[in-house]
PDB file of C-alpha atoms in Angstrom:
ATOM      1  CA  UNK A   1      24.719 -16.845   5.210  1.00 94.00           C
ATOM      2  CA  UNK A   2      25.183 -13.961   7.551  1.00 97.00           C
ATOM      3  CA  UNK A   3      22.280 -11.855   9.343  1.00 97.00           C
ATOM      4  CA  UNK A   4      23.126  -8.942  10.854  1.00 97.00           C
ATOM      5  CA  UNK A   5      20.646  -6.335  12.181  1.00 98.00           C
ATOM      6  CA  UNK A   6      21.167  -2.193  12.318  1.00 96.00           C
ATOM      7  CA  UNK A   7      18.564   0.628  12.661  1.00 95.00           C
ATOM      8  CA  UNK A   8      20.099   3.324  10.424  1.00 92.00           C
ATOM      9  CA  UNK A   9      18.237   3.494   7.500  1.00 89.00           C
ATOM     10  CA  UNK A  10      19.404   1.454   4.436  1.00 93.00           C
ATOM     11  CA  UNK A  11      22.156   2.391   1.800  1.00 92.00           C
ATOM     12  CA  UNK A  12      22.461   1.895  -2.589  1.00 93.00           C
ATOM     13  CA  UNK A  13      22.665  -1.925  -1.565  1.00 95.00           C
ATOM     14  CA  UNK A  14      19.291  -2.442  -0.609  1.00 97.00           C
ATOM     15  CA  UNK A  15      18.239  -0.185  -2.970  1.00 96.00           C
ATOM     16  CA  UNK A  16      20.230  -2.049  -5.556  1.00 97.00           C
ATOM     17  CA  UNK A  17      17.952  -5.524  -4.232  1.00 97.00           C
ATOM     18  CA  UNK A  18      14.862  -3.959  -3.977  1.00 97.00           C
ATOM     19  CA  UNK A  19      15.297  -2.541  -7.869  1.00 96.00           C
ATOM     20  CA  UNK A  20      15.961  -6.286  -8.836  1.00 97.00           C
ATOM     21  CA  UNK A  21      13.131  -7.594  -7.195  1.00 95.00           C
ATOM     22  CA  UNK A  22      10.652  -4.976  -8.682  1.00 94.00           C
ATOM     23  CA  UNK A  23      12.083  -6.151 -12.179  1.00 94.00           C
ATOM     24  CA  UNK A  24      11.753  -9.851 -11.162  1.00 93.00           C
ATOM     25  CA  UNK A  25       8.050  -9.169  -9.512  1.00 91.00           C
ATOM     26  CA  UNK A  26       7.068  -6.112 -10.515  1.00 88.00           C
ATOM     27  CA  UNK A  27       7.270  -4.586  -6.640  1.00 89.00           C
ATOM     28  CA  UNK A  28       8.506  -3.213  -4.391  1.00 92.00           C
ATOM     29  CA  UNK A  29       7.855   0.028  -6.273  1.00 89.00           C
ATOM     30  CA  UNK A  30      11.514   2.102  -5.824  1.00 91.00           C
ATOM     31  CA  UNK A  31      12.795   4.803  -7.736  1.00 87.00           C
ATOM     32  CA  UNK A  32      16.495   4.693  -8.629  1.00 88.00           C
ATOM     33  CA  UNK A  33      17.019   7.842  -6.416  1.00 86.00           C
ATOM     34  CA  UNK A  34      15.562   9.566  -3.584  1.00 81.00           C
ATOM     35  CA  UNK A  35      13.814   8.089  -0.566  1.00 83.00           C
ATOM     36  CA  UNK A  36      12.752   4.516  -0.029  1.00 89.00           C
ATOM     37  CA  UNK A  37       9.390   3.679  -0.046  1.00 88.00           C
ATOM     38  CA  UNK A  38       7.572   4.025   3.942  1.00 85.00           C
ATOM     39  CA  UNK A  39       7.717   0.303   4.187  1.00 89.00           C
ATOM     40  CA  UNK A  40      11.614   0.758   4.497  1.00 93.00           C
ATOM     41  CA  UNK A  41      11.984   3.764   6.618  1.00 89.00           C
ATOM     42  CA  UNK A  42      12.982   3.888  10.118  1.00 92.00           C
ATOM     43  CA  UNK A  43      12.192   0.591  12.496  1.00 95.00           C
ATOM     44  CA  UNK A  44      14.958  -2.168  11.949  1.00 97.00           C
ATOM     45  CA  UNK A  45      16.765  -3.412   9.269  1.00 98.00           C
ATOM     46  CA  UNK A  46      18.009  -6.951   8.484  1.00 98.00           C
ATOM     47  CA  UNK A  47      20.728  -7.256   5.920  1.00 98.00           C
ATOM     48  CA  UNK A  48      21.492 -11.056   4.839  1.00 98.00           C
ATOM     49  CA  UNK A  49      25.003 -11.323   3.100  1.00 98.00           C
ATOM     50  CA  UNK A  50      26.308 -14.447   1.255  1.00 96.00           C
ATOM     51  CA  UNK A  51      30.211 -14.156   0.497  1.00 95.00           C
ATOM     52  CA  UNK A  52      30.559 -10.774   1.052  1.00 94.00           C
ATOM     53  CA  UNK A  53      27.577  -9.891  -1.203  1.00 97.00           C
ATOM     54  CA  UNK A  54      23.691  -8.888  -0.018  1.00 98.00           C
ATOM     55  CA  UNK A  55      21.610 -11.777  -0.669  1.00 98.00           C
ATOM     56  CA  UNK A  56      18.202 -11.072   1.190  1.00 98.00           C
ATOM     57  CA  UNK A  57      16.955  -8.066   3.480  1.00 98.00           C
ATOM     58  CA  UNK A  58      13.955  -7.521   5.492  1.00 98.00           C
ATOM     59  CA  UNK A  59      12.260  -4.416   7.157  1.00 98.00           C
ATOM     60  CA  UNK A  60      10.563  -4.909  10.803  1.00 98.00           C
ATOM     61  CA  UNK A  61       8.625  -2.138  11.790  1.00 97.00           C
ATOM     62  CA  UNK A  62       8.653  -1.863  15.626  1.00 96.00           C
ATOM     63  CA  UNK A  63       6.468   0.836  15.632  1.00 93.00           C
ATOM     64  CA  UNK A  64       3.788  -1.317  14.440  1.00 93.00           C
ATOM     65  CA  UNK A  65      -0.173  -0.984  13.129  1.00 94.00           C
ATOM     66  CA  UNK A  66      -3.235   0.569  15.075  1.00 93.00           C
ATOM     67  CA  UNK A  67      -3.862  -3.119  16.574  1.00 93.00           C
ATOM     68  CA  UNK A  68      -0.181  -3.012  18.004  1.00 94.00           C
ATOM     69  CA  UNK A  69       1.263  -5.645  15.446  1.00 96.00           C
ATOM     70  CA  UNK A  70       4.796  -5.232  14.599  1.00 97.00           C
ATOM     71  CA  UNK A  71       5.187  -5.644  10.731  1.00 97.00           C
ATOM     72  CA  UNK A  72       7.758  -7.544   8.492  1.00 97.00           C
ATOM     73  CA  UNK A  73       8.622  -7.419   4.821  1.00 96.00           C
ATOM     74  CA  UNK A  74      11.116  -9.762   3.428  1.00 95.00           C
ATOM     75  CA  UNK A  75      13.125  -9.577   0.036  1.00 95.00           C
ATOM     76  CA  UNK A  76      15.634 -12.472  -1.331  1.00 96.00           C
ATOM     77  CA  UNK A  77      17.503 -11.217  -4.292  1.00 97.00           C
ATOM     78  CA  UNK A  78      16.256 -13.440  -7.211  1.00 96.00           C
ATOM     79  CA  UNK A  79      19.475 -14.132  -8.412  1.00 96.00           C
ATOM     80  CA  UNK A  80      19.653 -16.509  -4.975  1.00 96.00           C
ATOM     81  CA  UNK A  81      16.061 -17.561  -4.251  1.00 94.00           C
ATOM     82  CA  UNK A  82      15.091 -21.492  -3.751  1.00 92.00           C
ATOM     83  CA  UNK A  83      18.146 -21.513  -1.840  1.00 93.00           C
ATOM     84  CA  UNK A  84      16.598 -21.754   2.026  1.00 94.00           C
ATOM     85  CA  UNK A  85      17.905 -17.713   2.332  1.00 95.00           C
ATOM     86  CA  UNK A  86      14.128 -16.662   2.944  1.00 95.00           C
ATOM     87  CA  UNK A  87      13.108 -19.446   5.857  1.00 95.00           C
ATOM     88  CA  UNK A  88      16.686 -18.570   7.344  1.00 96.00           C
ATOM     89  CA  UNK A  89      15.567 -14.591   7.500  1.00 97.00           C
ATOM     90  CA  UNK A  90      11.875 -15.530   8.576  1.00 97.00           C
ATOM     91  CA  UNK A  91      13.567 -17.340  11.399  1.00 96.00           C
ATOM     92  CA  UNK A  92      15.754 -14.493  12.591  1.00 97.00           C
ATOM     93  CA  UNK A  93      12.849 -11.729  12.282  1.00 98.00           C
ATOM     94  CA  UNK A  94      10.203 -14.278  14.423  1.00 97.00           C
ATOM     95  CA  UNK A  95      13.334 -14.494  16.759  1.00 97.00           C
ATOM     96  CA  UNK A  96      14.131 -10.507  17.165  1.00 97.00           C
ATOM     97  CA  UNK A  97      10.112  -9.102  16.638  1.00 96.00           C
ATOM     98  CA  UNK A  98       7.592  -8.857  19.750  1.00 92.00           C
ATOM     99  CA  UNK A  99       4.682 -11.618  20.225  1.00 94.00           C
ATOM    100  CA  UNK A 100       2.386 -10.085  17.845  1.00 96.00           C
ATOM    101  CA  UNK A 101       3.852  -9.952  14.410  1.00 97.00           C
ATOM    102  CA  UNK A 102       2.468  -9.974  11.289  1.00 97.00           C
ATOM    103  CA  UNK A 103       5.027 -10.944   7.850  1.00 97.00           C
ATOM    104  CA  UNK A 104       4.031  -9.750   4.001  1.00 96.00           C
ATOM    105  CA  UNK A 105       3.895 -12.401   1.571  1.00 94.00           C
ATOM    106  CA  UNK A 106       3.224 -10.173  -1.926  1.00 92.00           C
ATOM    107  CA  UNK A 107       1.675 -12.248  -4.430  1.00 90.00           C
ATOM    108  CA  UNK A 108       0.776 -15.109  -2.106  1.00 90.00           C
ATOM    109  CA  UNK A 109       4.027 -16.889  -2.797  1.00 87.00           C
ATOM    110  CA  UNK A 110       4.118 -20.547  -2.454  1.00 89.00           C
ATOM    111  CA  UNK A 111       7.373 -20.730  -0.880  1.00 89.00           C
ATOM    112  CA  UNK A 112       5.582 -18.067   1.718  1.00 92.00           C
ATOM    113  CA  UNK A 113       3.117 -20.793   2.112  1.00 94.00           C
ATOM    114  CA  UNK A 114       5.154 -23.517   2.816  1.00 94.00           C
ATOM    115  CA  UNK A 115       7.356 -21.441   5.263  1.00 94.00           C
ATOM    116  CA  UNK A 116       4.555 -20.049   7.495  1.00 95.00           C
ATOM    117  CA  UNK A 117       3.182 -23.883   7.619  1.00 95.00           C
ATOM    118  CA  UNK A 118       6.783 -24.887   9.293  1.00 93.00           C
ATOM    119  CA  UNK A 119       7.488 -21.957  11.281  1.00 93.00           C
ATOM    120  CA  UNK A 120       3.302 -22.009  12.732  1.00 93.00           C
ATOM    121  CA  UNK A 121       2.391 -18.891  11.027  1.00 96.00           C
ATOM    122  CA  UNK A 122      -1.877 -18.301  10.235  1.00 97.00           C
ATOM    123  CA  UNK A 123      -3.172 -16.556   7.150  1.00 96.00           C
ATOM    124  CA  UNK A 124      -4.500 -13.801   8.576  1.00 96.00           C
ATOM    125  CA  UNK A 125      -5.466 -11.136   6.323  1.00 96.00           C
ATOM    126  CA  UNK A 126      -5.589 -10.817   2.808  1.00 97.00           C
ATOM    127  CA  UNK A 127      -5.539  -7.612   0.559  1.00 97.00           C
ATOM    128  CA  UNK A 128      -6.381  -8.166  -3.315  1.00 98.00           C
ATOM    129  CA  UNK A 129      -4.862  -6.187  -6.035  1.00 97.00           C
ATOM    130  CA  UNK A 130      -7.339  -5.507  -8.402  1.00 98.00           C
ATOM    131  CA  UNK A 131      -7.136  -4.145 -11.706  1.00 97.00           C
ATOM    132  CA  UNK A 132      -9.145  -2.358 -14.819  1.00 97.00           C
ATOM    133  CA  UNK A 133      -8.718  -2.370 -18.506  1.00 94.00           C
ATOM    134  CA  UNK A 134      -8.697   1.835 -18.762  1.00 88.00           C
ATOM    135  CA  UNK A 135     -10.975   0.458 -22.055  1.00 89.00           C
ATOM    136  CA  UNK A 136     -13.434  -0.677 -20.100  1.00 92.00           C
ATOM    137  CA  UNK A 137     -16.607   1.676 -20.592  1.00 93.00           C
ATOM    138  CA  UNK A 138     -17.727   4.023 -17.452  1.00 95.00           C
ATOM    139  CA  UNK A 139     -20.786   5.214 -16.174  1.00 96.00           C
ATOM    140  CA  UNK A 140     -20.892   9.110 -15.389  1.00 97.00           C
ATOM    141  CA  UNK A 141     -20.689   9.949 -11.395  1.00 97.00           C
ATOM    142  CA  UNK A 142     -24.154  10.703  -9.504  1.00 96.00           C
ATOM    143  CA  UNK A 143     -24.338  12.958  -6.740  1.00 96.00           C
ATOM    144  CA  UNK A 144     -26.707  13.242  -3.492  1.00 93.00           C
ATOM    145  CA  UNK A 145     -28.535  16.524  -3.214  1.00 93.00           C
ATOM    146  CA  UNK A 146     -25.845  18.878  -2.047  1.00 94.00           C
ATOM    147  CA  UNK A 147     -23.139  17.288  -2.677  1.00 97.00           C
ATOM    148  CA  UNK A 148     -20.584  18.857  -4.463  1.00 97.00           C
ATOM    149  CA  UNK A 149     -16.763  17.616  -5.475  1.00 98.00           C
ATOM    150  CA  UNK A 150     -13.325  19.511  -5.503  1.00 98.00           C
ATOM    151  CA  UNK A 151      -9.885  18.755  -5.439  1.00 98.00           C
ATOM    152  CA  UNK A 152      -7.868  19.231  -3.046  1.00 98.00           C
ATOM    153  CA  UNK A 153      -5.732  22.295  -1.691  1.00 98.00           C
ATOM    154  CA  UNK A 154      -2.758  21.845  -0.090  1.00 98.00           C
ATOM    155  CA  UNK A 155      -2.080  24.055   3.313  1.00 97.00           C
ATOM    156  CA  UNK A 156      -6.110  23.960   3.754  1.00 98.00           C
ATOM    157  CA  UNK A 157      -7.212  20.693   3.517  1.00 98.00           C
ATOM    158  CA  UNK A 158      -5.505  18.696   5.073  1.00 98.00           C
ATOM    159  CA  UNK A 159      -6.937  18.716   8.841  1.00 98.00           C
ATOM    160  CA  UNK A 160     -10.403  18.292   7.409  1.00 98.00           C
ATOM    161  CA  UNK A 161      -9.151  15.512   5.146  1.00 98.00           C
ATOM    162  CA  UNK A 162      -7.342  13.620   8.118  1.00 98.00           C
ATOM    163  CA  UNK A 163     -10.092  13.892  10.180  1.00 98.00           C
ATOM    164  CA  UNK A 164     -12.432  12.115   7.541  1.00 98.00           C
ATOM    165  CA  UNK A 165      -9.819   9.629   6.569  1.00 98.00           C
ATOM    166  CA  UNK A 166      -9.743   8.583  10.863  1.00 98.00           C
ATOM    167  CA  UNK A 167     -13.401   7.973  11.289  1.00 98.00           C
ATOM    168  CA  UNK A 168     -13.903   6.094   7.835  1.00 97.00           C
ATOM    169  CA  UNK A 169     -11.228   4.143   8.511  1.00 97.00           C
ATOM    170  CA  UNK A 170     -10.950   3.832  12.107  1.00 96.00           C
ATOM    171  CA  UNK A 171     -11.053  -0.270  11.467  1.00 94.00           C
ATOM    172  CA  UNK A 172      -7.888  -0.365   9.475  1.00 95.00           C
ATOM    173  CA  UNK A 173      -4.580  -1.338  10.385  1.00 93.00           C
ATOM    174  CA  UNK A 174      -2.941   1.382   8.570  1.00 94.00           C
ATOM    175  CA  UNK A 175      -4.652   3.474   6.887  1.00 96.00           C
ATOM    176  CA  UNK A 176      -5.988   4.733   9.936  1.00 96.00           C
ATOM    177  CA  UNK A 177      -3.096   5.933  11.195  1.00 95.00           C
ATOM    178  CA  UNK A 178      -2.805   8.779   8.761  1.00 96.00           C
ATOM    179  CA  UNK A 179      -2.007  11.926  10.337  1.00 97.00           C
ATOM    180  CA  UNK A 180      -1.235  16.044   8.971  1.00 98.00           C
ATOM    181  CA  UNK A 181       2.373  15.480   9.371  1.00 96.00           C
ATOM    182  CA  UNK A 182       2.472  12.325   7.224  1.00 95.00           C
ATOM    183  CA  UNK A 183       0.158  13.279   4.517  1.00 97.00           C
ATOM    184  CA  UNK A 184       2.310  16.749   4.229  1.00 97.00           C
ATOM    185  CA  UNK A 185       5.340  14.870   4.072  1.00 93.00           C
ATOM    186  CA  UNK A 186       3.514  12.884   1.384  1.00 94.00           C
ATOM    187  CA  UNK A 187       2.603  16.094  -0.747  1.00 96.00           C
ATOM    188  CA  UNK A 188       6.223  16.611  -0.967  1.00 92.00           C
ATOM    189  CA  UNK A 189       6.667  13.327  -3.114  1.00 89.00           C
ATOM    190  CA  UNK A 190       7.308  13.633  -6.844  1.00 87.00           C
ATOM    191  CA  UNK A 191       3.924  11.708  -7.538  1.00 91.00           C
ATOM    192  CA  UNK A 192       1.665  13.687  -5.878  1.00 96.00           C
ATOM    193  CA  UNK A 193      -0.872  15.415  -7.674  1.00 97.00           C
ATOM    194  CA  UNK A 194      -3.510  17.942  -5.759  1.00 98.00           C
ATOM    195  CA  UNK A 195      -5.566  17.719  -9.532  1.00 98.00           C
ATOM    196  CA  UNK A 196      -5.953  13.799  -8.619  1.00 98.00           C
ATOM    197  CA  UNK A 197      -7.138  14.456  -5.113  1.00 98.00           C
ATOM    198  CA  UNK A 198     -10.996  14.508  -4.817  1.00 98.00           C
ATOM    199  CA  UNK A 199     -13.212  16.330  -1.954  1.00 98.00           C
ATOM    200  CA  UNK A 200     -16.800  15.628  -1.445  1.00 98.00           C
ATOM    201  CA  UNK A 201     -18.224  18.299  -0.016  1.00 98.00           C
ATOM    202  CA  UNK A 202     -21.677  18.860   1.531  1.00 97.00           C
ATOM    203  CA  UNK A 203     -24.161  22.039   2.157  1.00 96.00           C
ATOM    204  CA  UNK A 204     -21.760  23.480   4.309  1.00 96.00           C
ATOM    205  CA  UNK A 205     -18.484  23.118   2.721  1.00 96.00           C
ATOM    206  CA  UNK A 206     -17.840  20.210   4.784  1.00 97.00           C
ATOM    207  CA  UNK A 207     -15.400  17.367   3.450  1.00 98.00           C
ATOM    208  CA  UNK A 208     -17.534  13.941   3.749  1.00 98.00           C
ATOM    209  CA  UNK A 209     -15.336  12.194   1.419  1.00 98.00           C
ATOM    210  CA  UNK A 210     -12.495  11.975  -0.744  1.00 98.00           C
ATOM    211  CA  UNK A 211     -11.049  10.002  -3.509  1.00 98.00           C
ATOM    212  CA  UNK A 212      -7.048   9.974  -4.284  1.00 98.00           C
ATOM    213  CA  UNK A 213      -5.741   9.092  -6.571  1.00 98.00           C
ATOM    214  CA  UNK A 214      -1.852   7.919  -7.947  1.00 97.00           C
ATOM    215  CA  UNK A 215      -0.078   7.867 -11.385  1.00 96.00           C
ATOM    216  CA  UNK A 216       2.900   5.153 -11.486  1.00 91.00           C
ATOM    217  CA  UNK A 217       5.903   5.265 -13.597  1.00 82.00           C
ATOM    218  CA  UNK A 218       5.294   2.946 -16.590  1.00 82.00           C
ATOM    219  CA  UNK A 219       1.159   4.390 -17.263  1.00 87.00           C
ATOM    220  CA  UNK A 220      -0.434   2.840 -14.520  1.00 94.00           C
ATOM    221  CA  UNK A 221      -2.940   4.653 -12.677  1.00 97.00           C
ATOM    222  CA  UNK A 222      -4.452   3.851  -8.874  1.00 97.00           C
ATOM    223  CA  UNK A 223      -7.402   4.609  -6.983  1.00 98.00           C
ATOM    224  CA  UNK A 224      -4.991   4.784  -4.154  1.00 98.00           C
ATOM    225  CA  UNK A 225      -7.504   5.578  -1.376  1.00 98.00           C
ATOM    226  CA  UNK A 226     -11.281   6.172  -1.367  1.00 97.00           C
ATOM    227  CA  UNK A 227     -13.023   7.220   1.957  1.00 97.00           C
ATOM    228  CA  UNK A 228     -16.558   8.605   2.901  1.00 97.00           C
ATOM    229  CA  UNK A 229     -17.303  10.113   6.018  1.00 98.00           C
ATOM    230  CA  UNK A 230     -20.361   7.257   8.365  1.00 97.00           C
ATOM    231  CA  UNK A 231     -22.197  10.334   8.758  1.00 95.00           C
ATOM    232  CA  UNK A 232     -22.764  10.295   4.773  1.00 94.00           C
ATOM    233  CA  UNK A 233     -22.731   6.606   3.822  1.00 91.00           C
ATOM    234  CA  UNK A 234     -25.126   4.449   2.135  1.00 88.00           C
ATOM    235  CA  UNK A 235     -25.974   7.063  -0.314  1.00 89.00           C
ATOM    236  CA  UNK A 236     -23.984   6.229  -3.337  1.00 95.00           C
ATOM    237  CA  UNK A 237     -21.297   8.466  -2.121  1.00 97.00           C
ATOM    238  CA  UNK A 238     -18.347   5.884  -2.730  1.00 96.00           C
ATOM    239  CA  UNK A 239     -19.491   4.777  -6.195  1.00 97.00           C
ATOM    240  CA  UNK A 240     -19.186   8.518  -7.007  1.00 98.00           C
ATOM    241  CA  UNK A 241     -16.213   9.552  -5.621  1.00 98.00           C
ATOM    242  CA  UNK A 242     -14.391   6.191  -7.335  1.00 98.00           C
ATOM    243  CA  UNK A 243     -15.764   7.484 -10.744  1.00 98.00           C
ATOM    244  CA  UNK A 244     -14.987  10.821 -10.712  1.00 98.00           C
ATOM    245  CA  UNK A 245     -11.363   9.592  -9.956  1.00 98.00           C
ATOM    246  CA  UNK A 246     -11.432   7.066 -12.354  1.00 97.00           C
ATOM    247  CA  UNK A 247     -12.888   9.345 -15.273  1.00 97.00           C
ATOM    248  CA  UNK A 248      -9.635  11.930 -14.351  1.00 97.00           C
ATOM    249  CA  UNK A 249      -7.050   8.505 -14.150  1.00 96.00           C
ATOM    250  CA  UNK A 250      -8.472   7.888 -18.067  1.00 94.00           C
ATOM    251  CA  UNK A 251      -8.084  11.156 -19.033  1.00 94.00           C
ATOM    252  CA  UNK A 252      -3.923  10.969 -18.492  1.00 92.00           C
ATOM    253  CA  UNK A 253      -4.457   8.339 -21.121  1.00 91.00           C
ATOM    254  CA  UNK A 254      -2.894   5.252 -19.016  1.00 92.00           C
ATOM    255  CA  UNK A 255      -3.370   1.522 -19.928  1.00 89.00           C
ATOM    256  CA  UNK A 256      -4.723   0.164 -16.315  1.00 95.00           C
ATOM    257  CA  UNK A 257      -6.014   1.714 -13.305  1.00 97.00           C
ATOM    258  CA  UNK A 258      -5.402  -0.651  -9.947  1.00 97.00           C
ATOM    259  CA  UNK A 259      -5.919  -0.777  -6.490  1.00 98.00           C
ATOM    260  CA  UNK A 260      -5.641  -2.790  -3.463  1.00 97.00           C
ATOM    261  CA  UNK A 261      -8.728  -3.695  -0.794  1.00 97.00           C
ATOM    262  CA  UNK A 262      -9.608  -6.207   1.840  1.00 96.00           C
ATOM    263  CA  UNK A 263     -10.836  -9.477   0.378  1.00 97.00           C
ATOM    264  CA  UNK A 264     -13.302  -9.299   3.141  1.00 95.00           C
ATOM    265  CA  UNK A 265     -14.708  -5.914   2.200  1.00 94.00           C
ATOM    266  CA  UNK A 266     -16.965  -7.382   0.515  1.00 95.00           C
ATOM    267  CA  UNK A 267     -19.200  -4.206  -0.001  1.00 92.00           C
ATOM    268  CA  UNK A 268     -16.102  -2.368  -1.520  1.00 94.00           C
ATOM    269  CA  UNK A 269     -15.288  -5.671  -3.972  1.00 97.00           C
ATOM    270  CA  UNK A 270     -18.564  -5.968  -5.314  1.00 96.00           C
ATOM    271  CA  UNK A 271     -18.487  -2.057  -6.344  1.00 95.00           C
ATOM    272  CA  UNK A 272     -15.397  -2.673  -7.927  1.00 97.00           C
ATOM    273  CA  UNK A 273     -16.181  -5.989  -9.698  1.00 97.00           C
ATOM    274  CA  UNK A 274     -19.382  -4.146 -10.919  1.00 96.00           C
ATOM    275  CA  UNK A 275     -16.798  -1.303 -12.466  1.00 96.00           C
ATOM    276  CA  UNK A 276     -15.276  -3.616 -14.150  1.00 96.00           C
ATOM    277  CA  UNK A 277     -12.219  -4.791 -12.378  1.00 97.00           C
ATOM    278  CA  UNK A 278     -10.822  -8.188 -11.688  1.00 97.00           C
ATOM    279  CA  UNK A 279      -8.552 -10.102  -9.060  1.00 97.00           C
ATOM    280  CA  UNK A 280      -4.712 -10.056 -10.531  1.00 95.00           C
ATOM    281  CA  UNK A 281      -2.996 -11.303  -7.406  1.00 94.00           C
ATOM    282  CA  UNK A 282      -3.365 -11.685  -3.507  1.00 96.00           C
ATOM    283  CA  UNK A 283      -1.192 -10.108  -0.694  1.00 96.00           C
ATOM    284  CA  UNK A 284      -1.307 -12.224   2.178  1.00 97.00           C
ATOM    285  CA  UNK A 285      -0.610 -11.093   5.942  1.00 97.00           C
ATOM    286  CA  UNK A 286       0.778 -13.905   8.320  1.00 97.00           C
ATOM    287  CA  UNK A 287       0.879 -13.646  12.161  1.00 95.00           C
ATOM    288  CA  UNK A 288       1.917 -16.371  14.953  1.00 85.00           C
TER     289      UNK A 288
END
């Protein structure tokens, strides 16, 4: 097998692998056209070919999270899995990447597992993907004195919005790094949907919260971020927003709603276990 690195963005090769693995797995989500998903822009690229054809390929972004950890994600084609292709590309990317890295295992592979245990990689963090029967009954939203909900506007909101995303999530490795620029960019995006995009607001037309939400091909919906402001927690102001999102993610009539939080959130689990939803897989973070 052949590694070769390059920092222009990927061509319909990778696109062409990536496709195959969301058929084999399910994700990474990619759409037969238009831009790659943000775990695949910019940063490096690692192509692994096998007689001439692309076998494996792996993102490393040297940008990195909030906590300065360069990230990793890793793809063998599953037409040549169990074949020692992944170790070989775990070994180049530990070789190339800084001291602290941190390598995506989706679906808490076992082969992930057994790799990380030979190459001295910890189990660092791990992000649940949880999901709900859209059968499942609902309990109407309940809101503090004042508090009002609206969706979002696009060209007003989004300063406001950015600045209540920072400080609610100003412990997060990613999330917190959302900024104007990106979430314009984002509104730009075939699936985005201002009607899905949920302000809390307070007395004073303050934002203090907001629920977003996402509509997948295929009829899934997501509660694809949910934030509240410190200054206005501990007053039911999560459970709200996450209902008033769900209740619009049943009305497009879609089969699931998921979503994706910190198993060690354990504040934010229990709301959603008491919603209804369940564990359907792990995504583990490794780091040396």
């Amino acid at each position: 097998m052949r590694i070769s690195w390059q920092e222009s963005d990927p061509g319909d090769d990778v696109r062409a692998l990536l496709r195959a693995a969301m058929a084999q797995d399910g994700r990474p989500e990619v759409d037969e056209d238009g831009p790659l998903p943000r775990e695949f822009r910019d940063g490096l690229h690692l192509y692994a070919h096998e007689d001439g054809e692309l076998v494996g390929y792996a993102h490393l972004d040297t940008a990195g999270d909030a906590f300065g950890n360069q990230v990793a994600e890793l793809i063998v084609h599953p037409a040549h899995r169990r074949r020692g292709h992944g170790t070989r590309m775990v070994d180049a990317v530990l070789e190339r990447a800084g001291e602290k890295l941190r390598i995506w295992s989706h679906g808490d592979h076992p082969a992930a597992v057994r790799i990380a245990e030979r190459t001295g990689l910890a189990r660092v963090r791990e992000l649940l993907r949880m999901r709900l029967d859209n059968a499942v009954a609902l309990p109407e939203p309940e809101w503090a004195a004042g508090v009002t909900v609206r969706t979002f506007v696009p060209g007003q909101d989004e300063a406001e919005m950015v600045a209540v995303n920072g400080r609610a999530f100003d412990w997060h490795p990613e999330q917190s790094q959302l900024t104007v620029d990106e979430l314009t960019a984002t509104e730009r995006e075939g699936w985005f949907d201002p009607e899905g995009f949920f302000l809390a607001v307070d007395e004073s037309k303050n934002v203090v919260g907001f629920h977003w939400t996402k509509v997948h091909p295929g009829g899934v919906g997501e509660v694809y971020v949910v934030g509240v402001d410190p200054a206005a927690q501990g007053g039911g102001l999560g459970r709200a927003l996450t209902l008033v999102g769900l209740h619009h993610l049943r009305e497009q009539r879609l089969g699931e709603t998921i979503l994706y939080v910190e198993s060690d959130n354990s504040a934010a689990v229990a709301l959603y276990t008491r919603l209804g939803f369940t564990v359907a897989e792990t995504d583990v973070a490794y780091q040396r």
